[in-house]
Amino acid sequence: MTVKKITWKSFVPSCYKNEENPISNDPKKPIIKQNSFQRVSLSDISNPSTTISMDDLSISLVGSNLHVFTLLELRTITQSFSSSNFIGEGGFGPVHKGFIDDKMRPGLEAQPLAVKLLDLDGCQGHREWLTEVIFLGQLRHSHLVKLIGYCYENDQRLLVYEYMPRGSLENHLFRKYGACLPWCARMKIAVGAAKGLAFLHETEKPVIYRDFKASNILLDSDYTAKLSDFGLAKDGPEGDNTHVSTRVMGTHGYAAPEYIMTGHLTSMSDVYSFGVVLLELITGRRSMDKARPSREQNLVEWARPKLNDPRKLELIVDPRLEGQYSVIGAQKAAALAYACLSHHPKTRPTMSNVVKTLEAIQEFNDTLTESFVYIVSADFDKVCGEQKEEPKKKSRHQNYRDNGHKRRMRSPRSPTVHSDAYPNKNGINGMRSQRPNGVKAN
Ligand SMILES: Nc1ncnc2c1ncn2[C@@H]1O[C@H](COP(=O)(O)OP(=O)(O)OP(=O)(O)O)[C@@H](O)[C@H]1O
Ligand SMILES: [Mg+2]
């Protein structure tokens, strides 16, 4: 596959009203067909030969489908970022729900939105904001959260997304109270998130996501998973290069060991992180949990030896499922997680193979019939109904108020972290386990 590069000028000719279109007037330059979409990559704008400053780029729209909002508009739709509209907060800053009516913008239908506001005292900044606008502004897929627009005023940087009614997978999987996420919903989420990653890896200019984790997987009302947060995303290697060299950044507990050791980033680093999330889905445990006994704190180390042994596997499947899962499906999912977590990146499956395997896993219906009573909520029934053949049973899980935003989430348990240092030969200890709310991008 040949990868054509274009310049920022060619992508947004309207920024250069006084210049002639360099593409159409230069016979030596390839003519870019109007309907052939070519993504601007980060390297296009960080190339020293370009005269475009970051500010020029930010002020202009990256892709005509993004709306530029004023701060006043976003204040209005979030009721001045009121606490009653607060959804959660990560390294970038607080996230508020807003509602836009169909009068605010021609062409933008009335809908709820999620507005992310850069915390000016945090460690993230313009660079992360811009990375998000560049990647999510151009990439569109049913398993990527939709960036509706942004705001850029003085120091203020905001991002406006489609609102995801069920919040993040992290909120659902690890909450102490409320409904347990059923097996079929977990597998549906795994398939959706895998499709999102597969799309990124296989698009014309591949993208490495670099921050795959439960808090970055958002859920639609029917548990369709969508990836959010592209602040750490990188363009994949080009030409004969096998990897991209970067500073080590990501989230402790999810980042691939070879990436931490060498700083060499490949799409297989994302596959490893996917394996960690799949393990979280199987076990209901966090990738890092300091509250557990020391041998159980690192999920991968604790679970890996048990993944290929059916008798041991039974002991690590999430006890909150109370046996309501496909045993064959769990065995296959565990084997898949094992392959994704391989120490040898080249032997890990590609994300499109992961998708195929997970789709096959969804077909297994051998859910154990337990003697206790079990009810599936109407919500989950919609998700799981097609796979469940047994008649519904009465349940212990009666509280299915399943809104992911019932609780205010202030401090995420697995925040994105970075290392100021370059690749660390001492391995995972070289990565900071915590960071003061933010990331640094390189
Ligand atoms: N588009 C959205 N729709 C609904 N809720 C959202 C949306 N985007 C983010 N959220 C909520 O806001 C919370 C904070 O999200 P954010 O991505 O800023 O931080 P995080 O993923 O928790 O941490 P990190 O900074 O390490 O990525 C999420 O847990 C999620 O519940
Ligand atoms: Mg996030």
mmCIF file of N, CA, C and O in Angstrom, residues 140-206:
data_model
loop_
_atom_site.group_PDB
_atom_site.id
_atom_site.type_symbol
_atom_site.label_atom_id
_atom_site.label_comp_id
_atom_site.label_asym_id
_atom_site.label_seq_id
_atom_site.Cartn_x
_atom_site.Cartn_y
_atom_site.Cartn_z
ATOM 1 N N ARG A 140 -13.395 8.691 11.152
ATOM 2 C CA ARG A 140 -14.798 8.439 11.479
ATOM 3 C C ARG A 140 -15.062 6.944 11.403
ATOM 4 O O ARG A 140 -14.761 6.307 10.390
ATOM 5 N N HIS A 141 -15.624 6.383 12.474
ATOM 6 C CA HIS A 141 -15.917 4.943 12.483
ATOM 7 C C HIS A 141 -16.955 4.690 13.566
ATOM 8 O O HIS A 141 -17.008 5.413 14.566
ATOM 9 N N SER A 142 -17.745 3.659 13.365
ATOM 10 C CA SER A 142 -18.822 3.394 14.327
ATOM 11 C C SER A 142 -18.289 2.990 15.704
ATOM 12 O O SER A 142 -19.040 3.002 16.679
ATOM 13 N N HIS A 143 -17.003 2.656 15.803
ATOM 14 C CA HIS A 143 -16.452 2.313 17.111
ATOM 15 C C HIS A 143 -15.407 3.330 17.597
ATOM 16 O O HIS A 143 -14.555 3.002 18.422
ATOM 17 N N LEU A 144 -15.484 4.537 17.057
ATOM 18 C CA LEU A 144 -14.703 5.660 17.601
ATOM 19 C C LEU A 144 -15.706 6.725 18.022
ATOM 20 O O LEU A 144 -16.679 6.992 17.297
ATOM 21 N N VAL A 145 -15.496 7.336 19.167
ATOM 22 C CA VAL A 145 -16.419 8.380 19.602
ATOM 23 C C VAL A 145 -16.335 9.542 18.619
ATOM 24 O O VAL A 145 -15.271 9.834 18.063
ATOM 25 N N LYS A 146 -17.483 10.159 18.378
ATOM 26 C CA LYS A 146 -17.502 11.210 17.346
ATOM 27 C C LYS A 146 -17.140 12.560 17.968
ATOM 28 O O LYS A 146 -17.764 12.980 18.947
ATOM 29 N N LEU A 147 -16.125 13.187 17.403
ATOM 30 C CA LEU A 147 -15.802 14.553 17.817
ATOM 31 C C LEU A 147 -16.703 15.479 17.014
ATOM 32 O O LEU A 147 -16.662 15.483 15.782
ATOM 33 N N ILE A 148 -17.527 16.252 17.712
ATOM 34 C CA ILE A 148 -18.465 17.140 17.017
ATOM 35 C C ILE A 148 -17.779 18.472 16.703
ATOM 36 O O ILE A 148 -18.012 19.079 15.684
ATOM 37 N N GLY A 149 -16.930 18.906 17.608
ATOM 38 C CA GLY A 149 -16.261 20.183 17.370
ATOM 39 C C GLY A 149 -15.322 20.531 18.502
ATOM 40 O O GLY A 149 -15.006 19.700 19.349
ATOM 41 N N TYR A 150 -14.905 21.784 18.503
ATOM 42 C CA TYR A 150 -13.953 22.225 19.526
ATOM 43 C C TYR A 150 -14.097 23.711 19.758
ATOM 44 O O TYR A 150 -14.798 24.412 19.019
ATOM 45 N N CYS A 151 -13.399 24.177 20.764
ATOM 46 C CA CYS A 151 -13.356 25.620 21.042
ATOM 47 C C CYS A 151 -11.909 25.990 21.330
ATOM 48 O O CYS A 151 -11.189 25.242 22.003
ATOM 49 N N TYR A 152 -11.503 27.121 20.826
ATOM 50 C CA TYR A 152 -10.130 27.606 20.976
ATOM 51 C C TYR A 152 -10.238 29.105 21.216
ATOM 52 O O TYR A 152 -10.519 29.855 20.292
ATOM 53 N N GLU A 153 -10.118 29.511 22.440
ATOM 54 C CA GLU A 153 -10.204 30.945 22.730
ATOM 55 C C GLU A 153 -9.149 31.303 23.763
ATOM 56 O O GLU A 153 -9.171 30.767 24.873
ATOM 57 N N ASN A 154 -8.261 32.196 23.422
ATOM 58 C CA ASN A 154 -7.130 32.540 24.295
ATOM 59 C C ASN A 154 -6.465 31.244 24.773
ATOM 60 O O ASN A 154 -6.083 30.428 23.969
ATOM 61 N N ASP A 155 -6.401 31.052 26.104
ATOM 62 C CA ASP A 155 -5.777 29.821 26.608
ATOM 63 C C ASP A 155 -6.746 28.652 26.646
ATOM 64 O O ASP A 155 -6.332 27.511 26.867
ATOM 65 N N GLN A 156 -8.002 28.937 26.486
ATOM 66 C CA GLN A 156 -9.010 27.884 26.678
ATOM 67 C C GLN A 156 -9.012 26.896 25.512
ATOM 68 O O GLN A 156 -8.945 27.301 24.352
ATOM 69 N N ARG A 157 -9.061 25.627 25.851
ATOM 70 C CA ARG A 157 -9.150 24.568 24.842
ATOM 71 C C ARG A 157 -10.249 23.603 25.279
ATOM 72 O O ARG A 157 -10.191 23.057 26.385
ATOM 73 N N LEU A 158 -11.222 23.414 24.403
ATOM 74 C CA LEU A 158 -12.302 22.494 24.733
ATOM 75 C C LEU A 158 -12.549 21.536 23.575
ATOM 76 O O LEU A 158 -12.243 21.855 22.415
ATOM 77 N N LEU A 159 -13.108 20.399 23.923
ATOM 78 C CA LEU A 159 -13.437 19.388 22.915
ATOM 79 C C LEU A 159 -14.903 19.011 23.110
ATOM 80 O O LEU A 159 -15.354 18.859 24.255
ATOM 81 N N VAL A 160 -15.630 18.879 22.016
ATOM 82 C CA VAL A 160 -17.067 18.601 22.105
ATOM 83 C C VAL A 160 -17.350 17.282 21.388
ATOM 84 O O VAL A 160 -17.077 17.137 20.193
ATOM 85 N N TYR A 161 -17.865 16.332 22.147
ATOM 86 C CA TYR A 161 -18.089 14.977 21.611
ATOM 87 C C TYR A 161 -19.574 14.627 21.624
ATOM 88 O O TYR A 161 -20.348 15.207 22.391
ATOM 89 N N GLU A 162 -19.910 13.601 20.856
ATOM 90 C CA GLU A 162 -21.223 12.985 21.038
ATOM 91 C C GLU A 162 -21.268 12.470 22.478
ATOM 92 O O GLU A 162 -20.244 12.053 23.033
ATOM 93 N N TYR A 163 -22.445 12.522 23.063
ATOM 94 C CA TYR A 163 -22.596 12.076 24.444
ATOM 95 C C TYR A 163 -22.811 10.562 24.473
ATOM 96 O O TYR A 163 -23.640 10.035 23.740
ATOM 97 N N MET A 164 -22.052 9.885 25.297
ATOM 98 C CA MET A 164 -22.162 8.423 25.402
ATOM 99 C C MET A 164 -22.910 8.097 26.699
ATOM 100 O O MET A 164 -22.353 8.228 27.802
ATOM 101 N N PRO A 165 -24.169 7.686 26.575
ATOM 102 C CA PRO A 165 -25.051 7.628 27.746
ATOM 103 C C PRO A 165 -24.591 6.685 28.852
ATOM 104 O O PRO A 165 -24.928 6.893 30.006
ATOM 105 N N ARG A 166 -23.831 5.672 28.533
ATOM 106 C CA ARG A 166 -23.448 4.737 29.603
ATOM 107 C C ARG A 166 -22.039 4.972 30.129
ATOM 108 O O ARG A 166 -21.498 4.149 30.872
ATOM 109 N N GLY A 167 -21.434 6.084 29.743
ATOM 110 C CA GLY A 167 -20.126 6.406 30.317
ATOM 111 C C GLY A 167 -19.053 5.406 29.899
ATOM 112 O O GLY A 167 -19.119 4.808 28.829
ATOM 113 N N SER A 168 -18.082 5.225 30.778
ATOM 114 C CA SER A 168 -16.931 4.390 30.381
ATOM 115 C C SER A 168 -17.078 2.952 30.877
ATOM 116 O O SER A 168 -17.802 2.675 31.841
ATOM 117 N N LEU A 169 -16.365 2.059 30.224
ATOM 118 C CA LEU A 169 -16.333 0.657 30.649
ATOM 119 C C LEU A 169 -15.813 0.565 32.079
ATOM 120 O O LEU A 169 -16.298 -0.233 32.875
ATOM 121 N N GLU A 170 -14.846 1.422 32.410
ATOM 122 C CA GLU A 170 -14.296 1.412 33.771
ATOM 123 C C GLU A 170 -15.411 1.603 34.797
ATOM 124 O O GLU A 170 -15.506 0.878 35.786
ATOM 125 N N ASN A 171 -16.296 2.582 34.537
ATOM 126 C CA ASN A 171 -17.396 2.840 35.479
ATOM 127 C C ASN A 171 -18.282 1.614 35.652
ATOM 128 O O ASN A 171 -18.793 1.351 36.733
ATOM 129 N N HIS A 172 -18.490 0.866 34.580
ATOM 130 C CA HIS A 172 -19.403 -0.280 34.637
ATOM 131 C C HIS A 172 -18.776 -1.515 35.253
ATOM 132 O O HIS A 172 -19.405 -2.230 36.015
ATOM 133 N N LEU A 173 -17.537 -1.752 34.884
ATOM 134 C CA LEU A 173 -16.909 -3.019 35.256
ATOM 135 C C LEU A 173 -16.460 -3.045 36.716
ATOM 136 O O LEU A 173 -16.527 -4.081 37.367
ATOM 137 N N PHE A 174 -16.035 -1.895 37.213
ATOM 138 C CA PHE A 174 -15.402 -1.907 38.530
ATOM 139 C C PHE A 174 -16.223 -1.252 39.631
ATOM 140 O O PHE A 174 -15.753 -1.107 40.746
ATOM 141 N N ARG A 175 -17.435 -0.837 39.315
ATOM 142 C CA ARG A 175 -18.200 -0.184 40.380
ATOM 143 C C ARG A 175 -18.586 -1.218 41.434
ATOM 144 O O ARG A 175 -18.822 -2.391 41.116
ATOM 145 N N LYS A 176 -18.653 -0.734 42.652
ATOM 146 C CA LYS A 176 -18.906 -1.655 43.771
ATOM 147 C C LYS A 176 -20.379 -2.031 43.855
ATOM 148 O O LYS A 176 -20.742 -3.119 44.256
ATOM 149 N N TYR A 177 -21.248 -1.088 43.513
ATOM 150 C CA TYR A 177 -22.678 -1.331 43.675
ATOM 151 C C TYR A 177 -23.345 -1.337 42.313
ATOM 152 O O TYR A 177 -22.811 -0.830 41.348
ATOM 153 N N GLY A 178 -24.531 -1.858 42.274
ATOM 154 C CA GLY A 178 -25.283 -1.858 41.019
ATOM 155 C C GLY A 178 -25.073 -3.151 40.271
ATOM 156 O O GLY A 178 -24.451 -4.092 40.751
ATOM 157 N N ALA A 179 -25.599 -3.162 39.072
ATOM 158 C CA ALA A 179 -25.652 -4.402 38.300
ATOM 159 C C ALA A 179 -24.266 -4.862 37.870
ATOM 160 O O ALA A 179 -23.370 -4.061 37.615
ATOM 161 N N CYS A 180 -24.151 -6.167 37.792
ATOM 162 C CA CYS A 180 -22.922 -6.752 37.254
ATOM 163 C C CYS A 180 -23.088 -6.812 35.734
ATOM 164 O O CYS A 180 -24.161 -7.171 35.232
ATOM 165 N N LEU A 181 -22.057 -6.430 35.025
ATOM 166 C CA LEU A 181 -22.112 -6.474 33.563
ATOM 167 C C LEU A 181 -22.151 -7.941 33.116
ATOM 168 O O LEU A 181 -21.212 -8.691 33.402
ATOM 169 N N PRO A 182 -23.220 -8.375 32.429
ATOM 170 C CA PRO A 182 -23.300 -9.787 32.036
ATOM 171 C C PRO A 182 -22.217 -10.161 31.019
ATOM 172 O O PRO A 182 -21.669 -9.294 30.335
ATOM 173 N N TRP A 183 -21.974 -11.445 30.912
ATOM 174 C CA TRP A 183 -20.934 -11.971 30.026
ATOM 175 C C TRP A 183 -21.143 -11.502 28.589
ATOM 176 O O TRP A 183 -20.213 -11.051 27.918
ATOM 177 N N CYS A 184 -22.390 -11.615 28.109
ATOM 178 C CA CYS A 184 -22.633 -11.269 26.701
ATOM 179 C C CYS A 184 -22.358 -9.781 26.440
ATOM 180 O O CYS A 184 -21.848 -9.419 25.375
ATOM 181 N N ALA A 185 -22.686 -8.916 27.430
ATOM 182 C CA ALA A 185 -22.398 -7.486 27.257
ATOM 183 C C ALA A 185 -20.880 -7.272 27.214
ATOM 184 O O ALA A 185 -20.371 -6.463 26.436
ATOM 185 N N ARG A 186 -20.170 -8.022 28.045
ATOM 186 C CA ARG A 186 -18.701 -7.897 28.070
ATOM 187 C C ARG A 186 -18.110 -8.275 26.710
ATOM 188 O O ARG A 186 -17.196 -7.615 26.210
ATOM 189 N N MET A 187 -18.643 -9.358 26.143
ATOM 190 C CA MET A 187 -18.096 -9.795 24.852
ATOM 191 C C MET A 187 -18.483 -8.810 23.745
ATOM 192 O O MET A 187 -17.714 -8.551 22.826
ATOM 193 N N LYS A 188 -19.684 -8.243 23.855
ATOM 194 C CA LYS A 188 -20.089 -7.242 22.857
ATOM 195 C C LYS A 188 -19.151 -6.027 22.922
ATOM 196 O O LYS A 188 -18.728 -5.492 21.898
ATOM 197 N N ILE A 189 -18.826 -5.625 24.131
ATOM 198 C CA ILE A 189 -17.917 -4.479 24.312
ATOM 199 C C ILE A 189 -16.526 -4.823 23.758
ATOM 200 O O ILE A 189 -15.893 -4.012 23.068
ATOM 201 N N ALA A 190 -16.081 -6.050 24.046
ATOM 202 C CA ALA A 190 -14.752 -6.468 23.549
ATOM 203 C C ALA A 190 -14.719 -6.430 22.019
ATOM 204 O O ALA A 190 -13.754 -5.928 21.419
ATOM 205 N N VAL A 191 -15.782 -6.928 21.390
ATOM 206 C CA VAL A 191 -15.807 -6.939 19.917
ATOM 207 C C VAL A 191 -15.782 -5.504 19.383
ATOM 208 O O VAL A 191 -15.017 -5.174 18.468
ATOM 209 N N GLY A 192 -16.617 -4.645 19.975
ATOM 210 C CA GLY A 192 -16.692 -3.255 19.492
ATOM 211 C C GLY A 192 -15.354 -2.543 19.625
ATOM 212 O O GLY A 192 -14.875 -1.889 18.686
ATOM 213 N N ALA A 193 -14.739 -2.682 20.803
ATOM 214 C CA ALA A 193 -13.460 -1.997 21.026
ATOM 215 C C ALA A 193 -12.394 -2.564 20.091
ATOM 216 O O ALA A 193 -11.559 -1.818 19.550
ATOM 217 N N ALA A 194 -12.440 -3.891 19.868
ATOM 218 C CA ALA A 194 -11.460 -4.518 18.959
ATOM 219 C C ALA A 194 -11.652 -3.991 17.536
ATOM 220 O O ALA A 194 -10.674 -3.736 16.817
ATOM 221 N N LYS A 195 -12.908 -3.796 17.144
ATOM 222 C CA LYS A 195 -13.152 -3.262 15.793
ATOM 223 C C LYS A 195 -12.613 -1.842 15.665
ATOM 224 O O LYS A 195 -12.091 -1.454 14.617
ATOM 225 N N GLY A 196 -12.752 -1.065 16.736
ATOM 226 C CA GLY A 196 -12.200 0.304 16.719
ATOM 227 C C GLY A 196 -10.693 0.279 16.511
ATOM 228 O O GLY A 196 -10.151 0.994 15.665
ATOM 229 N N LEU A 197 -10.002 -0.581 17.267
ATOM 230 C CA LEU A 197 -8.534 -0.675 17.131
ATOM 231 C C LEU A 197 -8.146 -1.211 15.749
ATOM 232 O O LEU A 197 -7.201 -0.715 15.126
ATOM 233 N N ALA A 198 -8.897 -2.242 15.280
ATOM 234 C CA ALA A 198 -8.577 -2.825 13.965
ATOM 235 C C ALA A 198 -8.697 -1.744 12.884
ATOM 236 O O ALA A 198 -7.859 -1.655 11.974
ATOM 237 N N PHE A 199 -9.720 -0.918 13.009
ATOM 238 C CA PHE A 199 -9.883 0.166 12.032
ATOM 239 C C PHE A 199 -8.658 1.092 12.051
ATOM 240 O O PHE A 199 -8.101 1.430 11.007
ATOM 241 N N LEU A 200 -8.223 1.477 13.244
ATOM 242 C CA LEU A 200 -7.070 2.388 13.344
ATOM 243 C C LEU A 200 -5.817 1.768 12.737
ATOM 244 O O LEU A 200 -5.061 2.436 12.028
ATOM 245 N N HIS A 201 -5.633 0.481 12.989
ATOM 246 C CA HIS A 201 -4.411 -0.188 12.508
ATOM 247 C C HIS A 201 -4.440 -0.408 11.001
ATOM 248 O O HIS A 201 -3.396 -0.546 10.380
ATOM 249 N N GLU A 202 -5.650 -0.478 10.430
ATOM 250 C CA GLU A 202 -5.720 -0.847 9.017
ATOM 251 C C GLU A 202 -6.144 0.292 8.098
ATOM 252 O O GLU A 202 -6.300 0.091 6.900
ATOM 253 N N THR A 203 -6.325 1.456 8.659
ATOM 254 C CA THR A 203 -6.696 2.589 7.810
ATOM 255 C C THR A 203 -5.504 2.965 6.918
ATOM 256 O O THR A 203 -4.391 2.497 7.142
ATOM 257 N N GLU A 204 -5.745 3.780 5.898
ATOM 258 C CA GLU A 204 -4.708 4.024 4.894
ATOM 259 C C GLU A 204 -3.401 4.520 5.520
ATOM 260 O O GLU A 204 -2.321 4.063 5.165
ATOM 261 N N LYS A 205 -3.521 5.446 6.437
ATOM 262 C CA LYS A 205 -2.334 5.843 7.219
ATOM 263 C C LYS A 205 -2.559 5.310 8.622
ATOM 264 O O LYS A 205 -3.267 5.943 9.417
ATOM 265 N N PRO A 206 -1.989 4.157 8.945
ATOM 266 C CA PRO A 206 -2.321 3.517 10.227
ATOM 267 C C PRO A 206 -2.015 4.396 11.443
ATOM 268 O O PRO A 206 -1.099 5.226 11.421
#
